[in-house]
Amino acid sequence: MDMGTANQSHQEWLKEMEAASRAKQTSFIDGISAKLRRPMVTEPPRHPFRGAPDFWNAYEWGEQERIDRFTANFLSVGGHVERLATMEDAQRFITDKANELSAKYIVRQNQPELEALNLEGALPDAQVSVWNSDPEQFWKARAAEADIGVVIADYAAAYTGSITVLSSKDKGRSVSLLPTVLMAIIPVERLKTRLGEIMVHFDEGGRASLPAGIHFISGPSRSADIENDLTIGVHGPGVVYALIVG
Amino acid sequence: MSGASGHSKGSSVKDRADLALNNEFLRKAVKYTTEKLKGGKLKAMEEHGNWEEWRERGKQIRLHTIAHLDYYLNLFVDNARANGVHVHFANTAEEAVHISLSIAERKNAKSVVKSKSMVTEELHLNHALESIGVEPVETDLGEYIIQLAGETPSHIIIPAIHKNRYQIADLLSADAGETLEPDTKVLAGYVRKKLREKFLEADIGMTGCNFAIAETGSMVLFENEGNARMVTTVPETQITLMGMERIIPSWADLEVMATLLPRSATGQKLTVYMSGITGPRRSEDADGPEEMHIIIVDNGRSLQLGDPEFQELLNCIRCGACLNACPVYRHIGGHAYGGTYSGPIGAVLTPSLQKNIAEWDDIANASSLCGACYEACPVKIPLHEMLVYLRRRKVEAGHGNKLESAGMIGFSKIMSNSARFKAILKLGKMGQKLVARNGEIRLKVGPLKGWNSHRVTPSLPKKSFRDQWGTMEAEIRNGLQEMAPDMKNRMEQIVKNREKGGGNGHGHS
Ligand code: SF4
């Protein structure tokens, strides 16, 4: 009852704040227009320099080169890359690694491709949780205690050696962030040359199509703050495997 | 709000520069870091073809956005609201702090976990949070260390470069209540564990914002450690403080910024994490904040809008490349600049944010005008020209004599010695260009005459800057012996206070 009242008054407070903010928006934006010495622009301005230069937008590597470049970039920042032919190979790799490292807790995204790997069956000694499969669980804690997180990349970019993951009900942001080791499966057809080939989907899809979290991951977590010593893994996964499959 | 800011006004940049110069380790660390970063950057730029074309594109995108800032900011706000974000506007630092504290109070917050943000530094937000009994926790490894030491950051990208491993081990041991080995892995391991506890306890996560995408209402963060992701994933409430100029129109434009920013900052092709956050968690999501606030901060930025000489400052993407390129920064380190923003960008930004030319004149004069900052800037901001404008304005405003006050004499001595100046010019490799560029600039004003005449005939010495390091150090020492007795007393007093453990002179404490 108390909580309910507190929540209600909080919602009311948020509404008050919003009303104040909307009122202020006008004066704030008008102030900017005044500084720019013209009335406020309401039509979308012509933006002749939108996005990357033309020469870049035409740039594209063949599949093998994308794989090679991604691999070289990812290795150079301390990540690991495996080139695997099939999802069965991916399953074998993940289970071997999990056994080798004696992983106790594994958390994976709730996706059919990962379901098909049947990690639960292949790793009887580990506890494999499926993200957000049970509303009673405190999922952030499940991810935080996990030794290994398993995800499927939505995209990857070879030029920068980046894996892109999008959040959803079935794809937790924590799964690629909190475990000590991250295993990211990249279906080879999702590996692009440039970041721009990925970003274009977000522009075209528009605001309403975007998930809450879009993350580009380009290697293991790193800090370089103690005498410039590269200290790996203070916050995010210190070990990252990119498994290029297909 | 910050008692110490009164103090930093009382001591000139030169006082602080000398404290830095006295610290052997600081100089080495700053030099090593900046050279490493600079080296990395050159490599990333070489590998990445058409760097000039990218720079030009970056500049055009920033120019276009700022020229239509009313449109794009308004669009961003509408889209962010549609995403479910609570957007607030703050004209001043006080308003931004007030809004942040109101949210914290509403949430009965006990602690706030933060990822690195120059804006929150600019607002002295940690201090304000403490004042209402909320514990602010800096979560970048370097920031955390700095926070334990009660100082302000000395470098935009690598804030703890002036502390060595032993000093850090001491700080962390005091925090842990047990002795930790001065081993990087041990120390990092302690911080990992400690901060995870903090993340899980915290009521609020607080971030800055590298870019805000107008067309989708998304905010974008670049980082290497993963703590900004933690801050935006774990706590139930997220507050993002955003300078009103952080806008870019689209994700396509983000590709350009993502190409320029990490390469210029640290020489990386991309930071380890680049996150685009579009609103709070969706109702079925199992992580991400339930409530998300974005506070859009002016705090002096609009003073630059519509000012032909300084508007381009708003194009700054806070990469720190100008710091790494600047011979003065390389010598004295960040604390000597006294403000939140150091190096060439700080020298121009700090006074223009504060509309307070007189107080900060010594900072502008500590920059060498060699133009290396412009050459390094990924969005081509003519900082060296702005420094000249700043000096001219100061003189026009009738503060000309301040230059000759005790605070400045030391530094003008260093810099007016032609041999040293030329050595610095060589470092910037800008000697000849500088002459041409300055043909149009009004420089022959008051006490600056001396500088100017040295600069128009730079015959560059064969010895490199590094070769002359020892000599310069000696000359600087000799120069300082001639300083006015009252200034010397003041500096000695500061050193004494420091030994007593007072962190003053470095902003809030
Ligand atoms: S002025 Fe340019 S080089 Fe300096 S921090 Fe800003 S964007 Fe980077």
PDB file of N, CA and C in Angstrom, chain B residues 29 90 104 135 183 204 232 241 253 319 384 415 431 434 473:
ATOM      1  N   ALA B  29      55.033  10.237 -16.950  1.00  0.00           N
ATOM      2  CA  ALA B  29      53.769   9.559 -17.253  1.00  0.00           C
ATOM      3  C   ALA B  29      53.014  10.294 -18.344  1.00  0.00           C
ATOM      4  N   ALA B  90      18.381  22.452 -18.769  1.00  0.00           N
ATOM      5  CA  ALA B  90      19.043  23.243 -17.738  1.00  0.00           C
ATOM      6  C   ALA B  90      19.850  24.353 -18.409  1.00  0.00           C
ATOM      7  N   ALA B 104      17.343  12.183  -7.614  1.00  0.00           N
ATOM      8  CA  ALA B 104      17.967  11.324  -6.602  1.00  0.00           C
ATOM      9  C   ALA B 104      17.133  11.311  -5.319  1.00  0.00           C
ATOM     10  N   GLU B 135      25.954   8.875  -2.128  1.00  0.00           N
ATOM     11  CA  GLU B 135      27.345   8.563  -2.437  1.00  0.00           C
ATOM     12  C   GLU B 135      27.536   8.457  -3.952  1.00  0.00           C
ATOM     13  N   ASP B 183      50.574  -4.601  -7.776  1.00  0.00           N
ATOM     14  CA  ASP B 183      50.594  -5.354  -9.022  1.00  0.00           C
ATOM     15  C   ASP B 183      49.309  -5.023  -9.780  1.00  0.00           C
ATOM     16  N   ILE B 204      20.874   4.544  -8.868  1.00  0.00           N
ATOM     17  CA  ILE B 204      20.890   5.367 -10.072  1.00  0.00           C
ATOM     18  C   ILE B 204      22.210   5.177 -10.804  1.00  0.00           C
ATOM     19  N   THR B 232      24.364   1.828 -17.551  1.00  0.00           N
ATOM     20  CA  THR B 232      23.117   1.965 -18.307  1.00  0.00           C
ATOM     21  C   THR B 232      22.337   0.657 -18.372  1.00  0.00           C
ATOM     22  N   LEU B 241      23.526  13.181 -18.443  1.00  0.00           N
ATOM     23  CA  LEU B 241      23.772  14.609 -18.568  1.00  0.00           C
ATOM     24  C   LEU B 241      24.385  14.839 -19.939  1.00  0.00           C
ATOM     25  N   ASP B 253      25.605   9.504 -39.732  1.00  0.00           N
ATOM     26  CA  ASP B 253      26.601  10.467 -39.256  1.00  0.00           C
ATOM     27  C   ASP B 253      27.431   9.881 -38.122  1.00  0.00           C
ATOM     28  N   CYS B 319      37.833  14.550 -27.941  1.00  0.00           N
ATOM     29  CA  CYS B 319      38.671  13.372 -28.189  1.00  0.00           C
ATOM     30  C   CYS B 319      40.009  13.475 -27.474  1.00  0.00           C
ATOM     31  N   HIS B 384      44.079  27.343 -32.246  1.00  0.00           N
ATOM     32  CA  HIS B 384      45.181  28.298 -32.112  1.00  0.00           C
ATOM     33  C   HIS B 384      44.722  29.705 -32.467  1.00  0.00           C
ATOM     34  N   MET B 415      58.271  30.998 -22.373  1.00  0.00           N
ATOM     35  CA  MET B 415      57.836  30.934 -23.744  1.00  0.00           C
ATOM     36  C   MET B 415      58.445  32.008 -24.628  1.00  0.00           C
ATOM     37  N   GLY B 431      55.900  25.620 -38.086  1.00  0.00           N
ATOM     38  CA  GLY B 431      56.541  26.936 -38.164  1.00  0.00           C
ATOM     39  C   GLY B 431      56.116  27.765 -39.363  1.00  0.00           C
ATOM     40  N   LEU B 434      52.425  28.667 -39.744  1.00  0.00           N
ATOM     41  CA  LEU B 434      52.006  29.601 -38.714  1.00  0.00           C
ATOM     42  C   LEU B 434      52.186  31.037 -39.174  1.00  0.00           C
ATOM     43  N   GLU B 473      64.314  21.837 -19.121  1.00  0.00           N
ATOM     44  CA  GLU B 473      63.994  21.666 -17.704  1.00  0.00           C
ATOM     45  C   GLU B 473      64.851  22.621 -16.875  1.00  0.00           C
TER      46      GLU B 473
END
